[in-house]
Amino acid sequence: MRNPYEVLEIKEGSSAEEIKKAYRELAKKYHPDQYGNNPLQDLAEEKMRELNEAYDYLTKNSTGRGSGEFTSSNSSYATIRSNIQNGNFKAAEDSLKTMSQTDAEWNFLMGVLSMQKGWYDNAYTYLNNACTQDPFNKEYKETFNKLNNTNNSYRQTYYNRGAGNDGMCDMCLKLWCLDSLCECFGGDCISCC
């Protein structure tokens, strides 16, 4: 993805209001409906897709940050997101490991990557860090909540919680303890032989 600020023809660090204004002006200019059956309609559709992508990226990634910063490392975040979506986890992980900054987006992407690999403890740590660094980002919170819900259902199923059943392991442990206590008092509750 090209630098979204260049696509929207605004300077880096523009405010959310400036981003919205630039998007609206360019959307009016390039909207495909204005071109009818003109051969330029295909180009206008492509330009609108690019504008929408840039606007979506900036609005999603500027939540709670005020200025909607976009640096060269943020452009690589788009590439990393794409790699994760396409299942190219090795390339995404290599790119993340070479980055020097570990901001909220970095932690979020490492968390998502860890989730995809099934490393839920690591994912929890990274996503928690992302939510702490950028507490107003909906995407981070939703992903973190999804991970927590997944972990809770797994634990409840695994430990058989909520079913009113202690499970076979607990039953065996209780029988063993009961047998040991009986033997301590001179009896034998469970006799195998």
C-alpha positions as a printed NumPy array, in Angstrom:
array([[  0.   ,   0.   ,   0.   ],
       [  1.244,   3.46 ,  -0.858],
       [  1.659,   6.024,   1.88 ],
       [ -1.965,   6.965,   2.673],
       [ -1.027,  10.611,   3.181],
       [  0.293,  10.736,  -0.378],
       [ -2.864,   9.067,  -1.67 ],
       [ -5.033,  11.664,   0.08 ],
       [ -2.64 ,  14.453,  -1.01 ],
       [ -2.064,  15.769,   2.503],
       [  1.   ,  16.181,   4.689],
       [  2.004,  13.564,   7.225],
       [  0.713,  14.182,  10.717],
       [ -2.515,  15.794,   9.494],
       [ -5.394,  15.882,  11.95 ],
       [ -8.424,  13.62 ,  11.697],
       [-10.479,  16.57 ,  10.443],
       [ -7.939,  17.326,   7.673],
       [ -7.93 ,  13.658,   6.658],
       [-11.725,  13.594,   6.441],
       [-11.837,  16.854,   4.453],
       [ -9.207,  15.67 ,   1.957],
       [-10.992,  12.341,   1.522],
       [-14.34 ,  14.021,   0.819],
       [-12.856,  16.394,  -1.754],
       [-11.037,  13.623,  -3.604],
       [-14.059,  11.295,  -3.398],
       [-16.183,  13.965,  -5.123],
       [-13.522,  14.419,  -7.776],
       [-12.955,  10.721,  -8.541],
       [-16.333,   9.125,  -7.843],
       [-17.023,   6.712, -10.746],
       [-20.655,   7.811, -11.073],
       [-19.446,  11.12 , -12.503],
       [-17.833,   9.373, -15.451],
       [-20.853,   7.422, -16.729],
       [-19.837,   5.41 , -19.806],
       [-16.57 ,   7.306, -20.163],
       [-13.447,   5.1  , -20.555],
       [-12.01 ,   6.893, -17.509],
       [-14.604,   5.229, -15.274],
       [-12.305,   2.225, -14.673],
       [ -9.479,   4.526, -13.6  ],
       [-11.858,   6.422, -11.32 ],
       [-12.978,   3.152,  -9.697],
       [ -9.36 ,   2.181,  -9.065],
       [ -8.61 ,   5.621,  -7.605],
       [-11.679,   5.357,  -5.322],
       [-10.518,   1.953,  -4.056],
       [ -7.13 ,   3.453,  -3.269],
       [ -8.722,   6.47 ,  -1.55 ],
       [-11.005,   4.256,   0.531],
       [ -8.117,   2.036,   1.567],
       [ -5.974,   5.029,   2.59 ],
       [ -8.847,   6.68 ,   4.473],
       [ -9.751,   3.449,   6.281],
       [ -6.149,   2.86 ,   7.257],
       [ -5.678,   6.369,   8.637],
       [ -8.957,   6.445,  10.532],
       [ -8.373,   3.015,  12.087],
       [ -4.78 ,   3.751,  13.033],
       [ -5.252,   7.257,  14.335],
       [ -7.807,   6.351,  17.03 ],
       [ -6.665,   7.819,  20.325],
       [ -3.483,   9.248,  18.85 ],
       [ -4.71 ,  12.638,  17.811],
       [ -2.494,  13.246,  14.821],
       [ -2.753,   9.921,  13.022],
       [  0.984,   9.511,  12.632],
       [  2.225,   7.61 ,   9.614],
       [  5.921,   6.915,   9.52 ],
       [  7.96 ,   4.653,   7.326],
       [  7.607,   1.873,   9.885],
       [  3.81 ,   2.223,   9.733],
       [  3.886,   1.565,   5.989],
       [  5.611,  -1.708,   6.775],
       [  2.805,  -2.458,   9.244],
       [  0.438,  -2.629,   6.268],
       [  2.761,  -5.137,   4.611],
       [  2.978,  -7.156,   7.828],
       [ -0.822,  -7.189,   8.147],
       [ -1.046,  -8.417,   4.583],
       [  1.496, -11.162,   5.259],
       [ -0.453, -12.327,   8.326],
       [ -3.727, -12.345,   6.368],
       [ -2.128, -14.368,   3.589],
       [ -0.632, -16.879,   6.04 ],
       [  2.95 , -15.78 ,   5.415],
       [  3.799, -15.831,   9.122],
       [  7.566, -16.18 ,   8.682],
       [  7.836, -12.967,   6.631],
       [  5.575, -11.107,   9.077],
       [  7.58 , -12.288,  12.079],
       [ 10.909, -11.452,  10.422],
       [  9.688,  -7.939,   9.617],
       [  8.431,  -7.373,  13.157],
       [ 11.66 ,  -8.62 ,  14.719],
       [ 13.761,  -6.185,  12.684],
       [ 11.798,  -3.152,  13.897],
       [ 13.356,  -1.123,  16.69 ],
       [ 10.163,   0.431,  18.042],
       [  7.625,  -1.611,  19.948],
       [  4.569,   0.626,  19.911],
       [  0.922,  -0.425,  20.238],
       [  0.622,  -1.517,  16.594],
       [  3.788,  -3.613,  16.865],
       [  2.467,  -5.364,  19.985],
       [ -0.912,  -5.875,  18.338],
       [  0.602,  -7.487,  15.245],
       [  2.879,  -9.7  ,  17.338],
       [ -0.203, -10.709,  19.342],
       [ -2.2  , -11.567,  16.229],
       [  0.753, -13.478,  14.81 ],
       [  1.119, -15.409,  18.071],
       [ -2.607, -16.214,  18.047],
       [ -2.369, -17.522,  14.495],
       [  0.505, -19.778,  15.55 ],
       [ -1.401, -21.023,  18.61 ],
       [  0.924, -19.339,  21.116],
       [ -1.85 , -17.993,  23.326],
       [  0.301, -16.977,  26.303],
       [  2.486, -14.807,  24.077],
       [ -0.584, -13.468,  22.275],
       [ -2.143, -12.487,  25.6  ],
       [  0.977, -10.572,  26.649],
       [  1.361,  -8.72 ,  23.332],
       [ -2.329,  -7.847,  23.004],
       [ -2.475,  -6.684,  26.608],
       [  0.514,  -4.407,  25.914],
       [ -1.178,  -3.036,  22.784],
       [ -4.373,  -2.252,  24.712],
       [ -2.36 ,  -0.595,  27.48 ],
       [ -0.409,   1.55 ,  25.018],
       [ -3.487,   2.531,  22.981],
       [ -6.546,   1.997,  25.195],
       [ -8.982,   3.666,  22.765],
       [ -8.27 ,   1.417,  19.779],
       [-11.348,  -0.736,  19.119],
       [ -9.518,  -3.263,  16.957],
       [ -7.005,  -3.996,  19.717],
       [ -9.722,  -4.35 ,  22.371],
       [-11.915,  -6.604,  20.226],
       [ -9.02 ,  -8.918,  19.408],
       [ -7.936,  -9.04 ,  23.056],
       [-11.507,  -9.814,  24.175],
       [-11.791, -12.515,  21.511],
       [ -8.613, -14.135,  22.825],
       [ -9.887, -13.977,  26.417],
       [-13.206, -15.556,  25.431],
       [-11.43 , -18.296,  23.493],
       [ -9.192, -19.06 ,  26.469],
       [-12.118, -19.105,  28.897],
       [-14.147, -21.534,  26.795],
       [-11.121, -23.78 ,  26.349],
       [-10.448, -23.804,  30.088],
       [-14.099, -24.466,  30.94 ],
       [-14.271, -27.364,  28.503],
       [-10.905, -28.776,  29.523],
       [-11.566, -28.662,  33.234],
       [-15.235, -29.569,  32.754],
       [-16.371, -26.482,  34.671],
       [-20.002, -25.575,  35.076],
       [-21.264, -29.11 ,  34.507],
       [-21.424, -29.941,  38.231],
       [-18.959, -32.762,  37.6  ],
       [-15.554, -32.973,  39.275],
       [-14.069, -35.075,  36.508],
       [-12.412, -38.46 ,  36.487],
       [ -9.055, -37.214,  37.774],
       [-10.627, -35.636,  40.817],
       [-12.649, -38.784,  41.484],
       [ -9.536, -40.994,  41.323],
       [ -7.649, -38.594,  43.59 ],
       [-10.467, -38.644,  46.142],
       [-10.63 , -42.447,  46.108],
       [ -6.875, -42.703,  46.597],
       [ -7.004, -40.244,  49.509],
       [ -9.94 , -42.121,  51.055],
       [ -8.094, -45.445,  50.74 ],
       [ -4.954, -43.937,  52.311],
       [ -6.958, -42.547,  55.225],
       [ -8.713, -45.876,  55.785],
       [ -5.368, -47.68 ,  55.846],
       [ -4.015, -45.168,  58.363],
       [ -6.868, -46.116,  60.698],
       [ -6.331, -49.825,  60.235],
       [ -8.955, -50.568,  57.625],
       [ -8.873, -51.128,  53.914],
       [-11.62 , -49.378,  51.98 ],
       [-10.558, -50.509,  48.561],
       [ -9.215, -54.003,  48.304],
       [ -7.874, -55.086,  44.98 ],
       [ -6.42 , -58.421,  46.096]])
